Coordinates of C-alpha atoms and ligand atoms in Angstrom, one line a residue:
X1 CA -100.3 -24.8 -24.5
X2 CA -98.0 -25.6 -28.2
X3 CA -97.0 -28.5 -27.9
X4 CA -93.3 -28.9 -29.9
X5 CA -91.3 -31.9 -30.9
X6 CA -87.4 -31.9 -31.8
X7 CA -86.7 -34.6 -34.0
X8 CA -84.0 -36.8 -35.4
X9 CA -81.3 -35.3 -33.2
X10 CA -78.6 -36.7 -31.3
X11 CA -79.1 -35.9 -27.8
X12 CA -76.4 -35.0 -25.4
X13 CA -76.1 -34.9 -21.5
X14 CA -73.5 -34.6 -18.9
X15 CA -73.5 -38.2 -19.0
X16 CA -74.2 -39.7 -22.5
X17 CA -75.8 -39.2 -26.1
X18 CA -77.8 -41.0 -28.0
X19 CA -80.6 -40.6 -30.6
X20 CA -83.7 -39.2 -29.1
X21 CA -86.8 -37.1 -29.9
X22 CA -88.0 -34.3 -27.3
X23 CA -91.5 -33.9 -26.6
X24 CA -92.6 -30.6 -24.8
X25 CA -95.4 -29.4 -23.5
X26 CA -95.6 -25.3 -22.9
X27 CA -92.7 -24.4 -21.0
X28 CA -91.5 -28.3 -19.8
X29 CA -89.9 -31.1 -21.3
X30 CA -92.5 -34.3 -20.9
X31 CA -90.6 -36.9 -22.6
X32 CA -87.4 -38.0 -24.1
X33 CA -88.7 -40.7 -26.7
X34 CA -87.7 -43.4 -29.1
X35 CA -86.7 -41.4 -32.9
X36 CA -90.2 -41.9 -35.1
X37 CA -92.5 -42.9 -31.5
X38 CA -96.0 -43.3 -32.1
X39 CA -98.8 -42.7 -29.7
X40 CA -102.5 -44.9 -30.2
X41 CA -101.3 -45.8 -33.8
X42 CA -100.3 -41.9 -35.0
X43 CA -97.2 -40.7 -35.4
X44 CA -96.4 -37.9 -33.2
X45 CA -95.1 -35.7 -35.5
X46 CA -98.8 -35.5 -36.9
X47 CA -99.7 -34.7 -33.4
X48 CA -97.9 -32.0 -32.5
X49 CA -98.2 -28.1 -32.9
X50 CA -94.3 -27.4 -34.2
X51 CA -91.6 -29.7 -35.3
X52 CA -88.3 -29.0 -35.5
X53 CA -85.5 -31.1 -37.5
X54 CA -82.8 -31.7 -35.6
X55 CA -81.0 -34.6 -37.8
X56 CA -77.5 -34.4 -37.5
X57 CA -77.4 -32.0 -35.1
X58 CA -76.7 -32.0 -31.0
X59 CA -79.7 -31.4 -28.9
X60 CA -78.3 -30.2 -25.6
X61 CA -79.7 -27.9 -22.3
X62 CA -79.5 -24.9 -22.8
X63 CA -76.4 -22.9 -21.5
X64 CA -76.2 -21.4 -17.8
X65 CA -73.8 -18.3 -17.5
X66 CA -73.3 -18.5 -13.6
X67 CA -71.2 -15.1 -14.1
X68 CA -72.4 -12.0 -15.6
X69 CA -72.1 -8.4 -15.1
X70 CA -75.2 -6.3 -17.0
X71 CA -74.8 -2.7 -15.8
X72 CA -72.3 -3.0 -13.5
X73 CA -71.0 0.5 -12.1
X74 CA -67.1 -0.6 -12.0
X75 CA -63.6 1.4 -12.5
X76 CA -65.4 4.4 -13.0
X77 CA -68.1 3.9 -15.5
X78 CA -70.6 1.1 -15.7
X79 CA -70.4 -2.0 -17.6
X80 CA -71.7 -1.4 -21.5
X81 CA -74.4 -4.3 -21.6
X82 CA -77.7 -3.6 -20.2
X83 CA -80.1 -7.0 -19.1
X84 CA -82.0 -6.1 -22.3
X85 CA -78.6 -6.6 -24.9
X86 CA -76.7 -8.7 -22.6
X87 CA -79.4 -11.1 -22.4
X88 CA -80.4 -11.2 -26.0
X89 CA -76.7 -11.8 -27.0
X90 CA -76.6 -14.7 -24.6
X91 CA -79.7 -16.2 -26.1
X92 CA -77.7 -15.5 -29.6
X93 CA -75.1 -17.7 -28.4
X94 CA -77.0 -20.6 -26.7
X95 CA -77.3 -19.9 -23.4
X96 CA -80.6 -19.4 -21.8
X97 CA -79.3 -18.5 -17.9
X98 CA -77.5 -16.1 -16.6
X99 CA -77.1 -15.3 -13.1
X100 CA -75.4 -12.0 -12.2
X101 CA -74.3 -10.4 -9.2
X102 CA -76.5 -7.7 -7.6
X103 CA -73.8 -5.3 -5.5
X104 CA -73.9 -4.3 -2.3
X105 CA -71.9 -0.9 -1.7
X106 CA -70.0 0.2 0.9
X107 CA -72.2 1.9 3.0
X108 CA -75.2 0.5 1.2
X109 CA -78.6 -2.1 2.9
X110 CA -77.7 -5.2 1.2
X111 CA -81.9 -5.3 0.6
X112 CA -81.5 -2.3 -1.3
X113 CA -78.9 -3.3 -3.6
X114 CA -80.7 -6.3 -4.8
X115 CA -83.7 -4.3 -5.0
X116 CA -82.0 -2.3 -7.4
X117 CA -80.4 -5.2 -9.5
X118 CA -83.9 -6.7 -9.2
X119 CA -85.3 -3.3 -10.7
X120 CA -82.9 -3.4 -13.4
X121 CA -83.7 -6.8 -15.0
X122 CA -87.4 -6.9 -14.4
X123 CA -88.9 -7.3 -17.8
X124 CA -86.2 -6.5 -19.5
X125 CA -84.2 -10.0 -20.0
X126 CA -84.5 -12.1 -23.0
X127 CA -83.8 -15.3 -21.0
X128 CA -84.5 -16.2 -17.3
X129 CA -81.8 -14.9 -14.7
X130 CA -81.0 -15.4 -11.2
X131 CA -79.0 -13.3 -8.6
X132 CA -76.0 -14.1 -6.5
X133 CA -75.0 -11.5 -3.5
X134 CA -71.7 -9.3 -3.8
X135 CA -71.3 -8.4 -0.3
X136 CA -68.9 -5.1 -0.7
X137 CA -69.3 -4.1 3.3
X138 CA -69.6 -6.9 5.3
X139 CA -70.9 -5.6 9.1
X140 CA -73.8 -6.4 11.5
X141 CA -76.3 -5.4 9.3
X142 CA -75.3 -7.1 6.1
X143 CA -75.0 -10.2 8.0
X144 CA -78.1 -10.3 9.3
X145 CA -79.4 -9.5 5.8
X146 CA -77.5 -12.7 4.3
X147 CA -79.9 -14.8 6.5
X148 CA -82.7 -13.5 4.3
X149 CA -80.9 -14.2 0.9
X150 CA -82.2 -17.8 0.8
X151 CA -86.0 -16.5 1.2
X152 CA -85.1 -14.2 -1.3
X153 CA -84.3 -17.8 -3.7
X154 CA -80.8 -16.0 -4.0
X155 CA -78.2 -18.9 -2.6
X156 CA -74.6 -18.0 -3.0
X157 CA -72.9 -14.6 -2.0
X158 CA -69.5 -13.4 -3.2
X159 CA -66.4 -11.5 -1.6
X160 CA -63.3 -10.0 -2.5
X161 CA -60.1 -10.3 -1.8
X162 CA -59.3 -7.8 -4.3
X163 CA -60.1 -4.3 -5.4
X164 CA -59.4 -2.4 -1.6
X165 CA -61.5 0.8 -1.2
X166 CA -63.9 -0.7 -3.7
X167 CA -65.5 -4.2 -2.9
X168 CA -62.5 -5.6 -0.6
X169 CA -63.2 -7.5 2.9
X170 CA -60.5 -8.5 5.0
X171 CA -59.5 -11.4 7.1
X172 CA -62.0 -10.8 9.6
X173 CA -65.0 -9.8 7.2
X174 CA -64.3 -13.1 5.2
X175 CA -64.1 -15.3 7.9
X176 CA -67.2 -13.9 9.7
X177 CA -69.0 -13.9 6.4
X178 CA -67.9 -17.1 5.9
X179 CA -69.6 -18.1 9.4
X180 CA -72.7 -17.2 8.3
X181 CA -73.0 -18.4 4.5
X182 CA -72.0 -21.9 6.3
X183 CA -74.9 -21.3 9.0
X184 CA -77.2 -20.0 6.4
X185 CA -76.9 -22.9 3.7
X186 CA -75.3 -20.0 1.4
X187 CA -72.3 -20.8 -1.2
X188 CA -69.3 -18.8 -0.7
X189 CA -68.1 -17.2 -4.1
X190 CA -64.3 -15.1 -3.6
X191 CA -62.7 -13.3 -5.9
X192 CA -59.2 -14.8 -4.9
X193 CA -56.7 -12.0 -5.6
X194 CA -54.5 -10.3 -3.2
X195 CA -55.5 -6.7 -3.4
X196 CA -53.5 -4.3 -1.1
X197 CA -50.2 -6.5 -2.2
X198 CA -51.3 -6.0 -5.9
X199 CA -51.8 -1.9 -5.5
X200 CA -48.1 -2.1 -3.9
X201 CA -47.3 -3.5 -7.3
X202 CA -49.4 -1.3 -9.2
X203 CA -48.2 1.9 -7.9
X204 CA -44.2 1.1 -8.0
X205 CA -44.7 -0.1 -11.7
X206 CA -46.4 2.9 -12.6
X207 CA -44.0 5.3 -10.6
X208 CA -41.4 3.3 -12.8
X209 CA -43.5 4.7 -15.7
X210 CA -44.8 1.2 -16.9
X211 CA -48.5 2.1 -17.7
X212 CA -49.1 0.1 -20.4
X213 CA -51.8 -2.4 -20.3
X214 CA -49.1 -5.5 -20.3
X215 CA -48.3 -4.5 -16.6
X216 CA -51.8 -4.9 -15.2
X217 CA -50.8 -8.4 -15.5
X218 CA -47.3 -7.9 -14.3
X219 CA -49.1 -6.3 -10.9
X220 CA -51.3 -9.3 -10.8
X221 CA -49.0 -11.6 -9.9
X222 CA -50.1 -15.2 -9.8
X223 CA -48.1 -15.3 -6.6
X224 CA -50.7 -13.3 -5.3
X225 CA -53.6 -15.6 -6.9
X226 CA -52.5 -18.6 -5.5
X227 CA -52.3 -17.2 -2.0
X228 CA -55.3 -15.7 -1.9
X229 CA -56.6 -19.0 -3.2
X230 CA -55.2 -20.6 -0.2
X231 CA -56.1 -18.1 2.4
X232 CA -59.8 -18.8 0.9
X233 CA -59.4 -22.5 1.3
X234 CA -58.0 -22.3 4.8
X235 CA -60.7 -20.1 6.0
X236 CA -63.3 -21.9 4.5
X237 CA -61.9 -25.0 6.0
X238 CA -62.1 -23.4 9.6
X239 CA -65.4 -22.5 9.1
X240 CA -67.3 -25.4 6.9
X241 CA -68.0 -22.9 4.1
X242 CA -68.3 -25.0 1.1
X243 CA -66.3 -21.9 -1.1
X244 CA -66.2 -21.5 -4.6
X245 CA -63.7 -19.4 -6.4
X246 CA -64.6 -17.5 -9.7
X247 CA -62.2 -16.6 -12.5
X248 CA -58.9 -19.1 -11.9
X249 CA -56.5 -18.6 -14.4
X250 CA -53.9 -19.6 -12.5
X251 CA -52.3 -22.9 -12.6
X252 CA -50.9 -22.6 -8.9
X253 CA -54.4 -21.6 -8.0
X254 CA -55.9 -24.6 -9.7
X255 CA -53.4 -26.7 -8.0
X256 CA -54.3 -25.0 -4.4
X257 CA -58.0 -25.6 -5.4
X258 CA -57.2 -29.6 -6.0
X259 CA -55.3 -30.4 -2.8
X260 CA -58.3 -29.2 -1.2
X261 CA -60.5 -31.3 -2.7
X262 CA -58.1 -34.3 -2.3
X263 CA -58.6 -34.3 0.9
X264 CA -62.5 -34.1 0.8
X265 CA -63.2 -30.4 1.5
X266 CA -66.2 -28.7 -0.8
X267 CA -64.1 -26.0 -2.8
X268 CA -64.8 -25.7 -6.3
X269 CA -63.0 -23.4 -9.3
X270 CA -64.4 -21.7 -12.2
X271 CA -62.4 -21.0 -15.0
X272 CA -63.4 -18.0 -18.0
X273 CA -62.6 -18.5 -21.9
X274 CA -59.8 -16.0 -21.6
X275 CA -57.9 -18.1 -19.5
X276 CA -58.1 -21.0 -21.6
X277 CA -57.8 -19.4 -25.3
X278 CA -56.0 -16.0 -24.7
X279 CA -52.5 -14.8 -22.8
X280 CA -50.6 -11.9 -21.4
X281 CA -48.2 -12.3 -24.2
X282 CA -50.4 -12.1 -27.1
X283 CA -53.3 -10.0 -26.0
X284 CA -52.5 -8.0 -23.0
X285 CA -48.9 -7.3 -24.1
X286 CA -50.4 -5.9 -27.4
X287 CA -48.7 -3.2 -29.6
X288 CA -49.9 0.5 -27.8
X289 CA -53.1 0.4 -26.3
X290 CA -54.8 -2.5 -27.8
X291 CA -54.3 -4.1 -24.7
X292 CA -56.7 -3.2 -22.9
X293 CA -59.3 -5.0 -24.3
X294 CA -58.1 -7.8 -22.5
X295 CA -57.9 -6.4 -19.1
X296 CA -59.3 -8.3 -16.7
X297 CA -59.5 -9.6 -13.2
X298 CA -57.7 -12.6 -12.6
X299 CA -55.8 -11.1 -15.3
X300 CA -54.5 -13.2 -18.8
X301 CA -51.7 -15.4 -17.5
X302 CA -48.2 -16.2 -19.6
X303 CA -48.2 -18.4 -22.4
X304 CA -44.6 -19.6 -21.7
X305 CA -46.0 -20.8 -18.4
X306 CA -49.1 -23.0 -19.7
X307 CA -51.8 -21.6 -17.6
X308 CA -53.8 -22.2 -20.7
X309 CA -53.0 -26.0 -21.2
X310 CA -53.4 -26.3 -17.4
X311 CA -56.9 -25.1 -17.4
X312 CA -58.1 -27.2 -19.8
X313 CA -56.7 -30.1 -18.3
X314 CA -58.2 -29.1 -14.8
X315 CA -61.2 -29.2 -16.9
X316 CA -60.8 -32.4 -18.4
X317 CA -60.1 -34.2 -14.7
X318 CA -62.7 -32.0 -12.8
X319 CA -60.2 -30.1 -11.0
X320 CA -62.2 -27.0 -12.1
X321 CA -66.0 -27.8 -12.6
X322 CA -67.3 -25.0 -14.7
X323 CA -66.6 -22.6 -17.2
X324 CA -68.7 -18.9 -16.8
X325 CA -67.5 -15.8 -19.0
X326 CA -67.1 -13.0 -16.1
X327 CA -69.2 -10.8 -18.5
X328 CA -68.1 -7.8 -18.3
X329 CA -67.7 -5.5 -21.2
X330 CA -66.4 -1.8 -21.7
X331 CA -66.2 0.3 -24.9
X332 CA -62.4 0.8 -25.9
X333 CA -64.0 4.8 -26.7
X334 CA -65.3 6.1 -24.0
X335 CA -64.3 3.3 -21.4
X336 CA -61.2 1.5 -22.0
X337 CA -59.6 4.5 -22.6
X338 CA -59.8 6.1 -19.6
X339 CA -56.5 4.3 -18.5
X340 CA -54.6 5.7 -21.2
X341 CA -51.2 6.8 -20.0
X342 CA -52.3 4.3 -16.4
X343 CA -53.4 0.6 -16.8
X344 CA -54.7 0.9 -13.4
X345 CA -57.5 2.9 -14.8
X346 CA -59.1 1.0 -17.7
X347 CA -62.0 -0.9 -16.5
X348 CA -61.5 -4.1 -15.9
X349 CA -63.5 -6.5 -17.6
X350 CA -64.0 -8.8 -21.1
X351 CA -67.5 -9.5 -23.0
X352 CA -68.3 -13.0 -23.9
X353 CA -71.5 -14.3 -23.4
X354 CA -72.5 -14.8 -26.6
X355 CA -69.0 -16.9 -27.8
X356 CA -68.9 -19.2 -24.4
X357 CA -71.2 -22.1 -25.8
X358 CA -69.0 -21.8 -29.0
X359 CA -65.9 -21.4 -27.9
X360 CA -66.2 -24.3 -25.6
X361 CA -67.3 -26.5 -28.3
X362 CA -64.2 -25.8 -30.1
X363 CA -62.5 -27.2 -27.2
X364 CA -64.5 -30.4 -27.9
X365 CA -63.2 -30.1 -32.0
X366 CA -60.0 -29.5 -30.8
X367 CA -60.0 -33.0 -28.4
X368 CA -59.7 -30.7 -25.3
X369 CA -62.8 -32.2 -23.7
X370 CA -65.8 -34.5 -24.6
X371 CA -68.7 -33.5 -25.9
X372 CA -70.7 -34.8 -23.0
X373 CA -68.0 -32.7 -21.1
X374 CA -69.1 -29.5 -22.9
X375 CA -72.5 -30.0 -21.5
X376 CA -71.2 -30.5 -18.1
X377 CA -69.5 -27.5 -17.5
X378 CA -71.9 -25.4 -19.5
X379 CA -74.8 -26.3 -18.2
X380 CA -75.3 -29.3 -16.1
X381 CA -73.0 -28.0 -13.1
X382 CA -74.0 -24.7 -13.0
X383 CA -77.4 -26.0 -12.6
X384 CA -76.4 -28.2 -10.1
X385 CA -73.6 -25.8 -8.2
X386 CA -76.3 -23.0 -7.7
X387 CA -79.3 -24.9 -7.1
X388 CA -81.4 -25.2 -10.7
X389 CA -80.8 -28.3 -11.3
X390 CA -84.1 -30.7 -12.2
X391 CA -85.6 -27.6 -13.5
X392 CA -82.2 -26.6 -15.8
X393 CA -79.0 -27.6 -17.1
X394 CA -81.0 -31.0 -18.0
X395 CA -83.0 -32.5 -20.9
X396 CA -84.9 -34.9 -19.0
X397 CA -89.4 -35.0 -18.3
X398 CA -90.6 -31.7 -15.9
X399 CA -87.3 -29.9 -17.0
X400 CA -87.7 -26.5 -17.9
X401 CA -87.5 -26.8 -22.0
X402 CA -84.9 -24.6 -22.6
X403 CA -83.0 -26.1 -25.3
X404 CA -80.2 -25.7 -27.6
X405 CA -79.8 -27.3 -31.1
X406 CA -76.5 -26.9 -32.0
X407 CA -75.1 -27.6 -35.8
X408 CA -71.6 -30.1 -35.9
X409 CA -70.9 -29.3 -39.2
X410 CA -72.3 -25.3 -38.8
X411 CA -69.4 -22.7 -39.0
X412 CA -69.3 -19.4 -36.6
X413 CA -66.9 -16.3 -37.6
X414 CA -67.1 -14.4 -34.3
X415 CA -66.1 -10.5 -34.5
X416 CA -67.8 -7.0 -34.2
X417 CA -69.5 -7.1 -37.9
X418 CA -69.7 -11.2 -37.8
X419 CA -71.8 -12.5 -35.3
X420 CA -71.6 -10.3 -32.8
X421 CA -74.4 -9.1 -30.6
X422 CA -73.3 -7.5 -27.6
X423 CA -72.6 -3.7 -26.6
X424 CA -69.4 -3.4 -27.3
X425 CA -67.4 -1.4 -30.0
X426 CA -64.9 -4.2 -30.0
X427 CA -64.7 -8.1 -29.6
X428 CA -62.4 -10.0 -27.4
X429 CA -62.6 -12.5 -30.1
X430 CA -62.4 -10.9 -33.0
X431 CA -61.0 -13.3 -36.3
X432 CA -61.8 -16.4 -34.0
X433 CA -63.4 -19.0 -36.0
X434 CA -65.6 -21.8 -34.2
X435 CA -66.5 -25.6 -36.2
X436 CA -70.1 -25.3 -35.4
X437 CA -73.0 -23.7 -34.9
X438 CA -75.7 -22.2 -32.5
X439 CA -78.9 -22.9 -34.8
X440 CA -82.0 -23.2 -33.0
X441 CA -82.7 -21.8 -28.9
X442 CA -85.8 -22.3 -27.2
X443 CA -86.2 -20.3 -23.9
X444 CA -88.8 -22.4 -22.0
X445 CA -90.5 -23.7 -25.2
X446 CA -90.2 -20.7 -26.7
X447 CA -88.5 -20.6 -29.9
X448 CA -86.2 -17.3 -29.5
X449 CA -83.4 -17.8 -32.0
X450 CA -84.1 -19.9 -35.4
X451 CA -81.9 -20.0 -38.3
X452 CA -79.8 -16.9 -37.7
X453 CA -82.8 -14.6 -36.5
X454 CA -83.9 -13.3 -33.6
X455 CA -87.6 -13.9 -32.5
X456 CA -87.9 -13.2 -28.7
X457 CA -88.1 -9.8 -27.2
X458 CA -87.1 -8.3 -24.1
X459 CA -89.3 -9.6 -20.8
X460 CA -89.4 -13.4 -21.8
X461 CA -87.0 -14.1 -19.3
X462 CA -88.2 -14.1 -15.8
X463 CA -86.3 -14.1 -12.2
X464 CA -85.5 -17.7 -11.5
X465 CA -85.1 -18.4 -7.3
X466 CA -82.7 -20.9 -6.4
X467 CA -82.0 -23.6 -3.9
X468 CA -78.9 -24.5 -2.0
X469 CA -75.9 -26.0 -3.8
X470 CA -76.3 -29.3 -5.6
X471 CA -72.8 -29.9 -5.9
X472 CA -71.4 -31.0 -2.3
X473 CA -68.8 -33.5 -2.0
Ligands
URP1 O1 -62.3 -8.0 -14.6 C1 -63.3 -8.4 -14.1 N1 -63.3 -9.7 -13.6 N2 -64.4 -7.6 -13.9 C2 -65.6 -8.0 -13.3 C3 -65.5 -7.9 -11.8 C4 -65.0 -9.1 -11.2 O2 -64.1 -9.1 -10.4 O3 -65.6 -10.2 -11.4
ZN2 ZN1 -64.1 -11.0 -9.5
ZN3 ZN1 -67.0 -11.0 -12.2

């Protein structure tokens, strides 16, 4: 087994920094130690297999993408990153988790679906990844099947409010699956939109002949956000689910998704980069077609209205906990335009698994959050919300050593023919420009990005099973 040590870096946790070399052993972390340590008399840089030079630069866990979409058949088409270029574009941009969602169809064994999403990423991933449950047909059978997700070392499921005739569950569906997530030791995970009120929208706007991208966000009311938020929270009340609700953007949501927790109940929000850097005025409500890049579900709130600002200050005071990307990228050709002439027919979805790490850090240049901060809601509480934590999110002995050194004084251009690495023809980012830099990742002691070059390959990541939530109140 190599052994490797990082020196001279600063390193940084959820919970502190400070100057610190990191020993590992094979795949683990086996000590944090004094900067220059010596063991028996030799210093242990003499020692050691590999040293890397981390002066000046943050030493941090590597990043956990609790929300990812590789191959996902959605809006007609499937999503344009496989596991194989998703993955390595995550591992481009620091993070060295993701955990996707396998999809149950209507109609479909909820053992099958993950079985299929388990086919698809099998020695094909560049970092390791885990699984959470979309439940699209929630019956008998599927839940009975969600009592066999925790065996599986899958521990959260997901449901939507949204999306009817595709992935939607009603009232009854939710609260029953609700029942047995909270029986079952799963997490709920709802995709808090109302969907049969927004295709009331969607269809009057378009019979008023407003088809332009802009007005996918003008049928996604935040109205319609915030009640769905508090439908979820009620529900999960009733039953003791502890629920935790992907993509806010928001601000009435976030504020539904505080009074809950005010009062001591375990519901927790995730917020995307999109709803903290990017609006419906200036991206959705883009000359022609461009648009549609930016369609999404929650979709880009309005500027005027400071969702943005409030995100990042839900951030700040742990209103929301994490920040995942929602990875989901389609082509503009070939995709994206298939809603031409209808927004309700461009896929919905953004890429951004390579820019989350970065993007986030700018939030730290920018005096948005604390650096300690970044590594919270990057890493260390999606580790601990979906039950990795010890083994991930964490720079600590019998950690897993994935690690990220990450330049202060580095610079980033993000765009199509800059630094980007994922399957799309197109960048949600393009022109943004990030104050540091992604140098060095190692993938369970292995070194799979170094000084701008790629050197894993496809099946170093493996399936990582997870326990319970870490994260209850
Ligand atoms: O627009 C989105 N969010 N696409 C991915 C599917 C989902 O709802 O998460
Ligand atoms: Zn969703
Ligand atoms: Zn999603």
């Amino acid at each position: 087994m190599a052994t490797t040590l990082i020196t001279g870096g600063t390193v940084v946790s959820a919970t502190g920094r400070g100057a610190a070399d990191v020993l590992i052993d094979g795949e683990r972390i086996v000590a944090l130690l004094e900067p220059g340590s010596t063991v028996l008399g030799a210093n242990l840089t003499e020692t050691v297999d590999r040293v890397i030079d981390a002066t000046g630069k943050y030493v941090i866990p590597g990043g956990i993408d609790a929300h990812t979409h590789m191959s996902m058949p959605f809006g007609g088409t499937t999503a344009a990153d496989t596991f194989e270029t998703g993955t390595r574009a995550a591992a481009w941009g620091g993070t060295t988790t993701i955990i996707d969602f396998a999809v149950q169809k209507f109609g479909e064994r909820v053992q099958d679906s993950l079985q299929t999403w388990h086919d698809m990423a099998a020695g094909e991933c560049a970092i390791d990844y885990s699984f959470h449950q979309i439940i699209g047909d929630v019956n008998d059978e599927s839940l009975r099947a969600m009592r066999e997700l925790p065996g599986e070392g899958i521990s959260s499921f997901k449901l939507f409010m949204a999306y009817p005739g595709v992935f939607y569950s009603d009232d009854a569906q939710i609260l029953r699956a609700m029942q047995t997530g909270a029986d079952t030791g799963l997490l709920t995970m709802m995709h808090a939109e109302n969907g049969p009120a927004i295709d009331v929208l969607v269809g009057q706007l378009l019979a008023q002949g407003k088809t332009d991208p802009y007005y996918h966000g003008i049928a996604r009311a935040w109205e319609l956000e915030e009640e769905a938020t508090h439908r979820a929270i009620m529900l999960a009340k009733l039953t003791g689910a502890p629920l935790y609700v992907v993509h806010v953007s928001a601000k009435q949501a976030v504020a539904q998704l505080a009074t809950a927790r005010d009062r001591g109940q375990n519901v927790f929000g995730e917020t995307c980069p999109q709803y903290l850097y990017l609006s419906l005025e200036d991206q959705l409500g883009a000359p022609g077609f461009e648009g549609a890049k930016w369609v999404c579900s929650t979709p880009l709130r309005s500027k005027h209205d400071h969702h943005q600002d409030e995100a990042w200050q839900a951030l700040r005071t742990n209103d929301l906990q994490m920040v995942s990307t929602d990875h989901c990228p389609f082509c503009m050709k070939g995709q994206k335009d298939m809603g031409i002439g209808d927004f309700s027919k461009i896929p919905n979805g953004i890429g951004s698994v390579e820019h989350r790490m970065d993007l986030m850090y700018q939030g730290v240049v920018d005096g948005k959050i604390s650096l300690e901060r970044w590594v919270e809601i990057t890493a260390t509480t999606p580790a601990r919300m979906f039950g990795l934590y010890g083994r991930k999110g964490v720079l600590a002995p019998g950690a897993e050593a994935d690690v990220v050194i990450y330049d202060p004084n580095g610079h980033t251009s993000i765009g199509v023919d800059a630094t980007h690495h994922m399957n799309m023809d197109h960048s949600a980012w393009e022109g943004y420009e990030i104050d540091g830099h992604v140098d060095t990742v190692l993938s369970r002691g292995k070194v799979v990005v170094d000084d701008n070059t790629y050197l894993g390959r496809k099946g170093d990541g493996r399936f990582v099973r997870r326990d319970p939530c870490q994260y209850l109140i």
